[in-house]
Coordinates of C-alpha atoms and ligand atoms in Angstrom, one line a residue:
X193 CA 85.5 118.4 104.1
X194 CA 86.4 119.4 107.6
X195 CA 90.3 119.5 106.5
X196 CA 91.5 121.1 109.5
X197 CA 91.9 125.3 108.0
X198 CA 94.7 127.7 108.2
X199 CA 92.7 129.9 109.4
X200 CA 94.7 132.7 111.5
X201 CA 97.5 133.8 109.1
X202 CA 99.8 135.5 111.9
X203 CA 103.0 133.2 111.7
X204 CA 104.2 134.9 115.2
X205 CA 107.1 132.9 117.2
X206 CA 106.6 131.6 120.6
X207 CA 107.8 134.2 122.5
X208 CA 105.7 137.1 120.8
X209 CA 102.6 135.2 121.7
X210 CA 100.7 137.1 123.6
X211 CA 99.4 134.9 126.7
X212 CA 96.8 136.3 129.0
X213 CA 95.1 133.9 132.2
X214 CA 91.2 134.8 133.1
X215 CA 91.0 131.9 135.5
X216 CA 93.9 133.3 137.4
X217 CA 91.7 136.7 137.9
X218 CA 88.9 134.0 140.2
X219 CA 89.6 133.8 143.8
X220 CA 92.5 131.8 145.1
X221 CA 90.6 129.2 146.1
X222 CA 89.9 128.5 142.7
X223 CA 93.4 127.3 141.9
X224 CA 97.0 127.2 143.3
X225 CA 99.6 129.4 141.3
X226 CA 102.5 127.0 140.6
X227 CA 104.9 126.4 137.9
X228 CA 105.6 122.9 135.9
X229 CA 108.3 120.5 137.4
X230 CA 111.7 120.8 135.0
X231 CA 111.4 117.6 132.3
X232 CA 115.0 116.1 131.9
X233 CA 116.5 115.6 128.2
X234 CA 113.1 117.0 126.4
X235 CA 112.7 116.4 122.8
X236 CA 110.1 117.1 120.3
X237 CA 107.6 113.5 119.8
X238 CA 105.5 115.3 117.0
X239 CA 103.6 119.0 116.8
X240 CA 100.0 119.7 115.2
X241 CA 100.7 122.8 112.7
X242 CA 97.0 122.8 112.4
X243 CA 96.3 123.5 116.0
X244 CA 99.7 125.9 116.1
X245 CA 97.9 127.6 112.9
X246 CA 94.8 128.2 115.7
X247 CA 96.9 130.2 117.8
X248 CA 98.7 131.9 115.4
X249 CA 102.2 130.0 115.9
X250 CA 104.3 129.5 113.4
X251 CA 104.7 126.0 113.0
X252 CA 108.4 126.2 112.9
X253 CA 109.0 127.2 116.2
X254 CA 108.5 123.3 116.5
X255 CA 112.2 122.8 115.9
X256 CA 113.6 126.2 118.2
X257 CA 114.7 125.1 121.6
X258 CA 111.9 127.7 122.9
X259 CA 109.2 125.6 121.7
X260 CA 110.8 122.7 123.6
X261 CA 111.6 124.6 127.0
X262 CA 108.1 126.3 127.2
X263 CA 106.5 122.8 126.6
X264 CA 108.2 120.5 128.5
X265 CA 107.5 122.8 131.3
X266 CA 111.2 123.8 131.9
X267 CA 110.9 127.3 130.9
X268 CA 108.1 129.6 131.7
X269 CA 107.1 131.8 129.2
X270 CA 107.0 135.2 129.6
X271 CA 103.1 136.8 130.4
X272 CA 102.6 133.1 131.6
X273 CA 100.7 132.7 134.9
X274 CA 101.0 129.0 135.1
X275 CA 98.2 127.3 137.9
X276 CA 96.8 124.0 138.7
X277 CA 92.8 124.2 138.9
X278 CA 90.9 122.6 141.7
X279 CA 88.1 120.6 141.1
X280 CA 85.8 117.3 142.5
X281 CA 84.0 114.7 141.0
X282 CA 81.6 111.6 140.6
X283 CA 83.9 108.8 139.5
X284 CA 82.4 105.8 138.3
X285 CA 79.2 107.1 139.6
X286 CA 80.2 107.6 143.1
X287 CA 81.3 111.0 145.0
X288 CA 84.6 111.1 145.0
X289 CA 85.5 114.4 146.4
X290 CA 88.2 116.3 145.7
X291 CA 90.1 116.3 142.8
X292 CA 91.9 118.8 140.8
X293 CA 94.5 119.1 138.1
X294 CA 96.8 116.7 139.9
X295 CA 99.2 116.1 136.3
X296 CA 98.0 119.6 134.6
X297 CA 99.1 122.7 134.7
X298 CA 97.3 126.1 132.7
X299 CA 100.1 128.4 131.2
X300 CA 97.4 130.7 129.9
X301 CA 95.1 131.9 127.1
X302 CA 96.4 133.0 123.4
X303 CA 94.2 134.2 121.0
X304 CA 92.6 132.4 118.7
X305 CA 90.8 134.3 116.0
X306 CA 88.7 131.3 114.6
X307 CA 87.8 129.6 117.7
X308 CA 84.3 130.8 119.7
X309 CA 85.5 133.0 122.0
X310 CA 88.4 134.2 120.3
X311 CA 91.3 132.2 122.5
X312 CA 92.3 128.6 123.7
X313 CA 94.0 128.2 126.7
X314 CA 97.4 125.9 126.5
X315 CA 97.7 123.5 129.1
X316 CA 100.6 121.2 129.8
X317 CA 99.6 117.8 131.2
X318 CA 101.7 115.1 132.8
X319 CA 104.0 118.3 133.8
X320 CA 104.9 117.5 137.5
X321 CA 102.9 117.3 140.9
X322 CA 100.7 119.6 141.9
X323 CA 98.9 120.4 145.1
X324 CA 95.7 118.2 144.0
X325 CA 98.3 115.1 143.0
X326 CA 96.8 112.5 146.1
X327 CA 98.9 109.6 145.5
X328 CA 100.0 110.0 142.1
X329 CA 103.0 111.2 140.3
X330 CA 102.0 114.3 138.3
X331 CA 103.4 112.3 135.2
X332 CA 102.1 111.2 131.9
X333 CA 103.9 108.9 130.0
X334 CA 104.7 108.8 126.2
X335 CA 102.1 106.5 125.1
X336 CA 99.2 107.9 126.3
X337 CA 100.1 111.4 125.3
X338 CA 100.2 109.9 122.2
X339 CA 96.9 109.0 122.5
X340 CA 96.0 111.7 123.8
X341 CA 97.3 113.8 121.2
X342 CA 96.7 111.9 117.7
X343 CA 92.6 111.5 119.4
X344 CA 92.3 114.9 119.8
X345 CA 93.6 116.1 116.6
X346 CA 92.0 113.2 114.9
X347 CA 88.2 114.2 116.5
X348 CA 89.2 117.5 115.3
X349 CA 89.4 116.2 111.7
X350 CA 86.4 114.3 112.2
X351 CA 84.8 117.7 112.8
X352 CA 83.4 116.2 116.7
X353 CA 83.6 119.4 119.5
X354 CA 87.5 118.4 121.4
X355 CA 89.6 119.9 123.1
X356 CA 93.0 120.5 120.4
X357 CA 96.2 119.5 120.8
X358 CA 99.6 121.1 120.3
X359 CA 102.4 119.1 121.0
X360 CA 103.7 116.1 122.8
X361 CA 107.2 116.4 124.2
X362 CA 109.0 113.3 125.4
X363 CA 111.9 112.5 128.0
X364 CA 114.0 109.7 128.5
X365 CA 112.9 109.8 132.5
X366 CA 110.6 106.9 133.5
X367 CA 107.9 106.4 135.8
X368 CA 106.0 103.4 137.2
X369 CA 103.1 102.3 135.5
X370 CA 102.4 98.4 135.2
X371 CA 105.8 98.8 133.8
X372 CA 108.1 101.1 133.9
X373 CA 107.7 103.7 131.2
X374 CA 109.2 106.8 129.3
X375 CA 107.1 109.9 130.2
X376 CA 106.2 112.9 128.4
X377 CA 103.8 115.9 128.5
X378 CA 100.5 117.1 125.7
X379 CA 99.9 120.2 125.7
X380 CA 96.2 120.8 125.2
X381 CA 94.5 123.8 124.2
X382 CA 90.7 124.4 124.7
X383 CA 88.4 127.4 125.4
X384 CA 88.1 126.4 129.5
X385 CA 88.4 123.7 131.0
X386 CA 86.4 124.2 133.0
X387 CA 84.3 120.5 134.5
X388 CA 81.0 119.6 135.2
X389 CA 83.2 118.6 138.6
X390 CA 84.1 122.2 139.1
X391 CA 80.3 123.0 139.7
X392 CA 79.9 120.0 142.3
X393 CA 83.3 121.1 143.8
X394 CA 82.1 124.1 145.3
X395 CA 78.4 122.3 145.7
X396 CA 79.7 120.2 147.4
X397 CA 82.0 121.8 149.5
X398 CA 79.0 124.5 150.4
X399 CA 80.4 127.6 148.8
X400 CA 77.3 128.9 146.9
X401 CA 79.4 132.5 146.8
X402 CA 81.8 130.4 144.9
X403 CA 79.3 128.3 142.8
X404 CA 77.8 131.8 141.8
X405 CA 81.1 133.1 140.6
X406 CA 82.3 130.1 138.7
X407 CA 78.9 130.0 136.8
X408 CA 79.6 134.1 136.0
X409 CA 82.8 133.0 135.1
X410 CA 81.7 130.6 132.4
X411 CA 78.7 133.1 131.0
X412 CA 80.8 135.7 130.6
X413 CA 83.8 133.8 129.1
X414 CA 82.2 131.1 126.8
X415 CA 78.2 131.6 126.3
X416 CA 78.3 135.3 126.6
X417 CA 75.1 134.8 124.3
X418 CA 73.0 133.7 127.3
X419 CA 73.7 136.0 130.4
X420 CA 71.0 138.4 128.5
X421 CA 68.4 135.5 129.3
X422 CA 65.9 136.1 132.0
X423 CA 67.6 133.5 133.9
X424 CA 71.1 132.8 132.6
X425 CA 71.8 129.8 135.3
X426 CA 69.0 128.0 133.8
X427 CA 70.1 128.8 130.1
X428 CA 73.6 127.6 130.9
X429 CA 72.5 124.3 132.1
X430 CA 69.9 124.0 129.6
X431 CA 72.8 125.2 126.7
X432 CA 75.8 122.5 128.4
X433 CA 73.0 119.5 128.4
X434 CA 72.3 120.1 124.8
X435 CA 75.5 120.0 123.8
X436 CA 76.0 117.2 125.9
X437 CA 73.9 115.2 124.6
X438 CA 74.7 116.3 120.4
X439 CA 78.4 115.4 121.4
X440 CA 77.5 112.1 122.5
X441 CA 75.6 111.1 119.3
X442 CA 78.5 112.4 117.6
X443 CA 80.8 109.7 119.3
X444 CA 78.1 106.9 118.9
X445 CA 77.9 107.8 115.4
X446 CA 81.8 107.3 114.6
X447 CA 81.9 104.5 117.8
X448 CA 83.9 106.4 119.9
X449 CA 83.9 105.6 123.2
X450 CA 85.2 107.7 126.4
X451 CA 86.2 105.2 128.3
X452 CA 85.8 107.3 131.8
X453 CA 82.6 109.5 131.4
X454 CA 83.1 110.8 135.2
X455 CA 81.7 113.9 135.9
X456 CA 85.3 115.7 136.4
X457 CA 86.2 114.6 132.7
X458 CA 83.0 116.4 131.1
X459 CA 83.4 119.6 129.6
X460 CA 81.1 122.6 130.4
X461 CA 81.5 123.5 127.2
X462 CA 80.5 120.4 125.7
X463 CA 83.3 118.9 124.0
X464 CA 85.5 115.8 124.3
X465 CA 87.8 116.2 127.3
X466 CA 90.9 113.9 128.8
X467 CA 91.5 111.2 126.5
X468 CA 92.2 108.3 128.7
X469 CA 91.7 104.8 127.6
X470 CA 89.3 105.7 124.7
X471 CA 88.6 103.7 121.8
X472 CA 86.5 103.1 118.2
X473 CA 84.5 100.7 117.7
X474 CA 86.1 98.1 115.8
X475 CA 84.1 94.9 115.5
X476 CA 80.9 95.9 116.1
X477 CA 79.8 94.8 119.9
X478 CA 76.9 97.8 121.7
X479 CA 78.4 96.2 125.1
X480 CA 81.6 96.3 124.0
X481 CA 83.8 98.4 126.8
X482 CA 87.1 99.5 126.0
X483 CA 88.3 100.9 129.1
X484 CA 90.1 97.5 130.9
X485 CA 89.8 99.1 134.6
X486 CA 85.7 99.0 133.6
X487 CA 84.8 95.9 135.0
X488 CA 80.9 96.7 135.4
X489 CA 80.6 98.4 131.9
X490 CA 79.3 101.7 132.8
X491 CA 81.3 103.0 130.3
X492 CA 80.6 100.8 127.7
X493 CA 79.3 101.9 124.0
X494 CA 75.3 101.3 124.4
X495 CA 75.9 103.0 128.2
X496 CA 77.6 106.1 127.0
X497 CA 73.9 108.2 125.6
X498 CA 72.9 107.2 129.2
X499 CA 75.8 108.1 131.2
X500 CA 76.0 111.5 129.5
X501 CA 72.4 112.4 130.5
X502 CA 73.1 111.1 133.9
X503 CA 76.5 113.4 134.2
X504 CA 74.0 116.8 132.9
X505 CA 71.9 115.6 136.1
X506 CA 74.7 116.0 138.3
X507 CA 75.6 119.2 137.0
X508 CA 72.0 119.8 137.4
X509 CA 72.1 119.0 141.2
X510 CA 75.6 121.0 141.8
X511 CA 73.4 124.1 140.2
X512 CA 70.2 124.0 142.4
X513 CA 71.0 126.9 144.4
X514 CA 71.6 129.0 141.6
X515 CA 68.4 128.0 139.1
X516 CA 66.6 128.6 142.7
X517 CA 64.0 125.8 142.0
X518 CA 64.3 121.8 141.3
X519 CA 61.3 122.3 138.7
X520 CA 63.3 124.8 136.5
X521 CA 66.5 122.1 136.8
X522 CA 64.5 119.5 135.7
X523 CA 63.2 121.9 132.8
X524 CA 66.8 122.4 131.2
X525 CA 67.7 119.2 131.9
X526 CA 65.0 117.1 129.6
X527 CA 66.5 119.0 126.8
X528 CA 69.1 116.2 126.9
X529 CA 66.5 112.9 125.2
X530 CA 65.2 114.8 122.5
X531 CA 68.6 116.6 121.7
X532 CA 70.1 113.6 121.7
X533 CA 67.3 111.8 119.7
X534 CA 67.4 114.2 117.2
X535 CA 70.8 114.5 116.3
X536 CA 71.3 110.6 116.3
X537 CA 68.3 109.7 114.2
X538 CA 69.9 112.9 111.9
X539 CA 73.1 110.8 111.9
X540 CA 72.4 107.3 111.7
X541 CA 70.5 109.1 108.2
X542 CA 73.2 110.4 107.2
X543 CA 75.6 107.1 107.6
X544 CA 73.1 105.6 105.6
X545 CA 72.8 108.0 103.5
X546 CA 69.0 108.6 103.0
X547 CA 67.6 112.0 102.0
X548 CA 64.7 111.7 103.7
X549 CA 62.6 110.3 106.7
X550 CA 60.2 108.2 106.1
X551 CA 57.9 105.4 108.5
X552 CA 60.1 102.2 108.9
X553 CA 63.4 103.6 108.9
X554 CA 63.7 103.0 112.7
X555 CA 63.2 99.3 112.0
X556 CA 65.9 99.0 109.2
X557 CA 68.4 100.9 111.4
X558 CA 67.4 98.4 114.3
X559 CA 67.8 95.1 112.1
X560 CA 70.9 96.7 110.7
X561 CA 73.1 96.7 113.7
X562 CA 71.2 93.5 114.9
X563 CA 72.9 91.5 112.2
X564 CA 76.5 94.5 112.5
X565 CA 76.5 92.2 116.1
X566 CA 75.6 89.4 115.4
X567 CA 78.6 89.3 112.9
X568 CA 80.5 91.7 114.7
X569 CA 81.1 93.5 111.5
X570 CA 84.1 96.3 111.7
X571 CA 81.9 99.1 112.1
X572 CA 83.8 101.8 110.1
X573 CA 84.6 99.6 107.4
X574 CA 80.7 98.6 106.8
X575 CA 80.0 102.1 107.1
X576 CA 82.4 103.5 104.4
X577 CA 81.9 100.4 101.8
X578 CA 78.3 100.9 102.0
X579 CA 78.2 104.0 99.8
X580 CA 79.9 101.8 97.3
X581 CA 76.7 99.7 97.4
X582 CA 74.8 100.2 93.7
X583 CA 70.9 100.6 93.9
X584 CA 70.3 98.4 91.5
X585 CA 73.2 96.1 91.2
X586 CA 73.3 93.4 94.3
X587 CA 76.4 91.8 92.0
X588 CA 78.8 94.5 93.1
X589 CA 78.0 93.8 96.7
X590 CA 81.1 91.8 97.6
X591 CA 83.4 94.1 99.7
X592 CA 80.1 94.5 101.6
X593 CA 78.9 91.5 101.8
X594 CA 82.5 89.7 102.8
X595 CA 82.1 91.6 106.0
X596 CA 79.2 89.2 107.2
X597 CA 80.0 85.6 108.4
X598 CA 76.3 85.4 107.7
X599 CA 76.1 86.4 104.0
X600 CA 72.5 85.8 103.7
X601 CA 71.3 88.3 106.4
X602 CA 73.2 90.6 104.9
X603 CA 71.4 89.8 101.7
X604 CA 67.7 89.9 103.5
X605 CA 68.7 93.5 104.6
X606 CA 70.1 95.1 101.6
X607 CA 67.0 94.1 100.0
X608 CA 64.8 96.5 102.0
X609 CA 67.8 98.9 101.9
X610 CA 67.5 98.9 97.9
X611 CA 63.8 99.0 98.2
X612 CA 64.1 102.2 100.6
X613 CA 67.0 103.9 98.6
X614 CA 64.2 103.2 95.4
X615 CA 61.7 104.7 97.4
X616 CA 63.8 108.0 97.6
X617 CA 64.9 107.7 94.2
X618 CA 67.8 107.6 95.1
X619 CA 71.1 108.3 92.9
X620 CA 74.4 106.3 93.8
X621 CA 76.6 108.8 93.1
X622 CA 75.3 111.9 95.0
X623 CA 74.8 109.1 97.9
X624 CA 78.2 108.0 97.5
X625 CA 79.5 111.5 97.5
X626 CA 77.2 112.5 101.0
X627 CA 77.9 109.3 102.5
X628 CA 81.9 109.7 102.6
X629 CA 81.8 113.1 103.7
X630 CA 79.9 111.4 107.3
X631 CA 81.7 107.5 107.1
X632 CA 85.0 108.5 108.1
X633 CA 87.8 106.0 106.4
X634 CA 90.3 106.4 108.6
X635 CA 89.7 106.4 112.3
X636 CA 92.6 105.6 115.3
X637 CA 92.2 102.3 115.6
X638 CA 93.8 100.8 119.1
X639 CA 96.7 98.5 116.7
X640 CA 97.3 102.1 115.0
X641 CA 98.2 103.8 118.0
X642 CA 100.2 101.2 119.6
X643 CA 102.5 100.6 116.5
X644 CA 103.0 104.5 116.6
X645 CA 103.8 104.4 120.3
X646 CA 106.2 101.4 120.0
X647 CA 108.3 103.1 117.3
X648 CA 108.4 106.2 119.3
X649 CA 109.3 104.4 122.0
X650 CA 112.3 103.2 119.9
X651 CA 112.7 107.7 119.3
X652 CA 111.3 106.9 115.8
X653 CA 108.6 109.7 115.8
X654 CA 108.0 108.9 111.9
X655 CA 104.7 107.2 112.1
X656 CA 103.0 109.8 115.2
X657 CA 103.6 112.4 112.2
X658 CA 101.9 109.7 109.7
X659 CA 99.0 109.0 111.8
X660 CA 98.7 112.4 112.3
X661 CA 98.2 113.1 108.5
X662 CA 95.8 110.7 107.6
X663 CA 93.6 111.3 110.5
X664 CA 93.5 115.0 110.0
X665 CA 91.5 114.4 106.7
X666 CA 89.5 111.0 107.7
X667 CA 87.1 111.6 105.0
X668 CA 89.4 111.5 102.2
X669 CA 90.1 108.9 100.0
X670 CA 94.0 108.6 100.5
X671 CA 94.5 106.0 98.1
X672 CA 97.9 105.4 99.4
X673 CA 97.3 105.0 102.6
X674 CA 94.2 102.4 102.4
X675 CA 96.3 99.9 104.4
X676 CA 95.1 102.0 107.4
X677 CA 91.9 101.3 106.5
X678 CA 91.6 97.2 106.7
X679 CA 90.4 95.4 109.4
X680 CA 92.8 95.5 112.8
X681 CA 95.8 92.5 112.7
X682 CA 95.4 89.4 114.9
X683 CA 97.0 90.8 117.5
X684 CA 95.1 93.8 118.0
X685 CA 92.5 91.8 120.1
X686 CA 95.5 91.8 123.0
X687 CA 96.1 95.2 123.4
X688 CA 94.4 96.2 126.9
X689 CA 93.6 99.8 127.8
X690 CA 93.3 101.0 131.3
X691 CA 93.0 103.8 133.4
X692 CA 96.8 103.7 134.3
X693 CA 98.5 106.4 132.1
Ligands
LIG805 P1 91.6 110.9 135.0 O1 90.7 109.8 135.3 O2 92.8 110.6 134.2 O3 90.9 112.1 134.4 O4 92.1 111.4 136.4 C1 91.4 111.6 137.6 C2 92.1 112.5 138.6 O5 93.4 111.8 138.9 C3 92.5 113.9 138.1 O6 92.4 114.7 139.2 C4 93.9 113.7 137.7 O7 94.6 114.9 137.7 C5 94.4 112.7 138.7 N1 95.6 112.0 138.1 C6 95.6 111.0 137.2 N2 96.8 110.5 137.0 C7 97.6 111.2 137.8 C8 99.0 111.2 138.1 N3 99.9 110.4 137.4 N4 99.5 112.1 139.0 C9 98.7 112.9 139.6 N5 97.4 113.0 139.4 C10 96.9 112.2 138.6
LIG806 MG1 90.4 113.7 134.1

């Protein structure tokens, strides 16, 4: 399940795609039309053939010089209409004003068949300075585009709403970071991206002409399904909360975590946007923060269902003036607790594989990731071995129970586990089978990543393209990859993510 499909058969080359640009059709002040900054000595780092299969591009316009020219930003391609889009933002719950792509730049829109609303536009990001740059660089470098790229790719496989990604290209030119590093530029593809920050920009900024147009925008281009509502403002807010809210159970439920949840990195479409320091939940810890920079944990695993909810309230402040009354904002907005309740109790049923509902589940959910903590048990590893527990065989529990440093709670618990799964009648194998289709095997795990980014740091691109693989199909068994499924090395616990990228 959710193998990433072939699903548009047109093989065209890069330079018969077809490449349109809506956003450029809004007002100037919407954007500034620029192209990319030249990328010295680009070569390829790795390509997604199931995101080039999206667009229709044949996959081995990976190797033409084209491919490379187009995305490293040193050739514009033809129809292209490249532009930086201006935007503002709550960062770390404050008003930060102004913002903007400051690293990305939009070459346009290609059509894509499978996708709702029929394209995805292709952005380059770490591709040079732009007008909305402040004090940084425009850069990315190579290993968070990595990142970037394998996360997006590997959410895709996981079947969670993200936006896709193409390609990373890398160069041998170096920027300052904490270090100095090789840079490189993802190119991302999405329907819009389009922020909840792009609402409060021109809220903020006291352009309701602007505000209206942007929201017209975004009806007409992705929920074209709602502007025949008898007030389409109010069904977009109430539509992007929902979603909001079902994408966030969808990352609790594989224990992804953001890592920056500000208001310019949400989506108004509702999917996973600008990959920063990210990570999964290894050892399980509801505090557990993985962005470094995040001192206070706003950002932290237990935080994120509240943080989204708090994000859709921004959005629902930036669209006052449009809904025309605070009541009716409030109204689309409580969508988000039961939206979110309802998918995650849906989940967390699913991950433990129960048919059913039935009264006490809550509680043996609850005493389940008590004692997940309290042994900080590797969360995807409990998850997938569970299905491998037998109804009515605690003997074979070992994997399992091996987990726990405190066998014996382990033992209370799967005792009313048994008794529930009896209650259900139900059959180990059909559980096994629905279970691993929800308890991904294979998830990026932070020592994963950084053992593909040192190599390609060392131009060995061999395991990106590995990695790439096995977390297109997380799922599936891959007997021959299972040493990518153990718990993380030693020195795993060193590896710091931050903000700098
Ligand atoms: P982020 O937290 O990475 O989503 O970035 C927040 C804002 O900072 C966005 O407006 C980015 O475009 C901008 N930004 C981040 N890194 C850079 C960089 N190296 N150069 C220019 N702008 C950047
Ligand atoms: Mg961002």
């Amino acid at each position: 399940m959710n193998s990433p499909e072939l699903p548009f058969t047109a093989r065209q080359r890069l330079s018969e795609l077809a490449l349109g640009n809506t956003f450029a059709d809004l007002p100037p002040s919407f954007y500034t039309l620029l192209n990319p900054t030249p990328l010295p000595s680009p070569y390829l780092v790795c390509g997604s053939e199931a995101a080039a299969a999206l667009i229709g591009l044949d996959p081995d316009e990976f190797s033409s010089e084209d491919f490379l020219q187009v995305f490293s930003g040193n050739a514009v391609h033809a129809h292209s209409k490249p532009l930086a889009a201006v935007y503002s933002g709550h960062q770390f719950g404050v008003w930060a004003g102004q913002l903007g792509d400051g690293r990305a730049i939009l070459l346009g829109e290609a059509k894509a068949p499978s996708e709702p609303g029929g394209s995805l536009e292709l952005q380059l990001k770490g591709s040079g300075k732009t007008p909305y740059s402040r004090m940084g660089d425009g850069r990315a470098v190579l290993r968070s585009s990595i990142r970037e790229f394998l996360c997006s790719e590997a959410m895709a496989g996981l079947g969670i709403p993200t936006s896709r990604a193409l390609c990373v290209i890398g160069s041998d030119s170096r920027v300052m970071r904490e270090m100095p590093e090789s840079t490189a530029v993802v190119t991302r593809m999405a329907q819009s991206f389009v922020r909840f920050g792009s609402f409060e920009h021109w809220f903020y900024h006291q352009h309701p002409e602007s505000l209206k147009t942007l929201a017209d925008y975004v009806l007409a281009q992705s929920y074209p399904e709602l502007r025949d509502e008898p007030h389409p403002y109010k069904a977009l807010l109430r539509e992007v909360t929902r979603r909001t809210a079902e994408l966030v159970a969808q990352w609790q439920a594989v224990g992804f975590m953001h890592g920056v949840l500000n208001t310019d990195n949400m989506s108004i479409l509702g999917i996973t946007l600008d990959y920063g320091p990210f990570g999964f939940m290894e050892a399980y810890d509801p505090a557990h923060i993985c962005n470094h920079t995040d001192q206070q944990g706003r950002y932290s695993y237990r935080m994120q269902p509240r943080i989204g909810e708090w994000n859709c309230y921004a959005l629902g402040q930036a669209m006052v003036s449009l809904i025309g009354d605070v009541d009716e904002v409030h109204q689309a907005l409580s969508i988000y607790k039961p939206a979110f309740d309802a998918r995650m109790a849906a989940l967390w049923q699913g991950k433990l594989g129960l048919r059913g509902v039935m009264e006490g589940d809550e509680a043996l959910l609850e005493r389940l990731l008590e004692i997940l903590a309290t042994n900080r048990v590797d969360f995807p590893l409990f998850f997938r071995r569970l299905s491998d527990l037998k109804r009515d065989d605690p003997g074979a529990d070992t994997p399992l129970r091996d987990l726990f440093m405190d066998r014996p709670a382990f033992d209370a618990w799967s005792v009313e586990y048994r008794l529930r799964l009896r209650q259900e009648h139900s059959n180990d194998t059909a559980r096994k089978l629905s279970m691993d289709r929800v308890n991904p095997k294979y998830v990026l795990r932070n020592y994963l990543a950084q053992t593909a980014i040192e190599k390609a740091q060392q131009k060995d691109f061999s395991e990106v393209q590995r990695l790439l693989k096995i977390l297109q199909h997380p799922y599936d068994e891959q007997p021959e990859h299972d040493d990518y499924a153990t718990l993380p090395p030693d020195w795993a616990a060193n590896i710091e993510v931050s903000c700098s990228s």
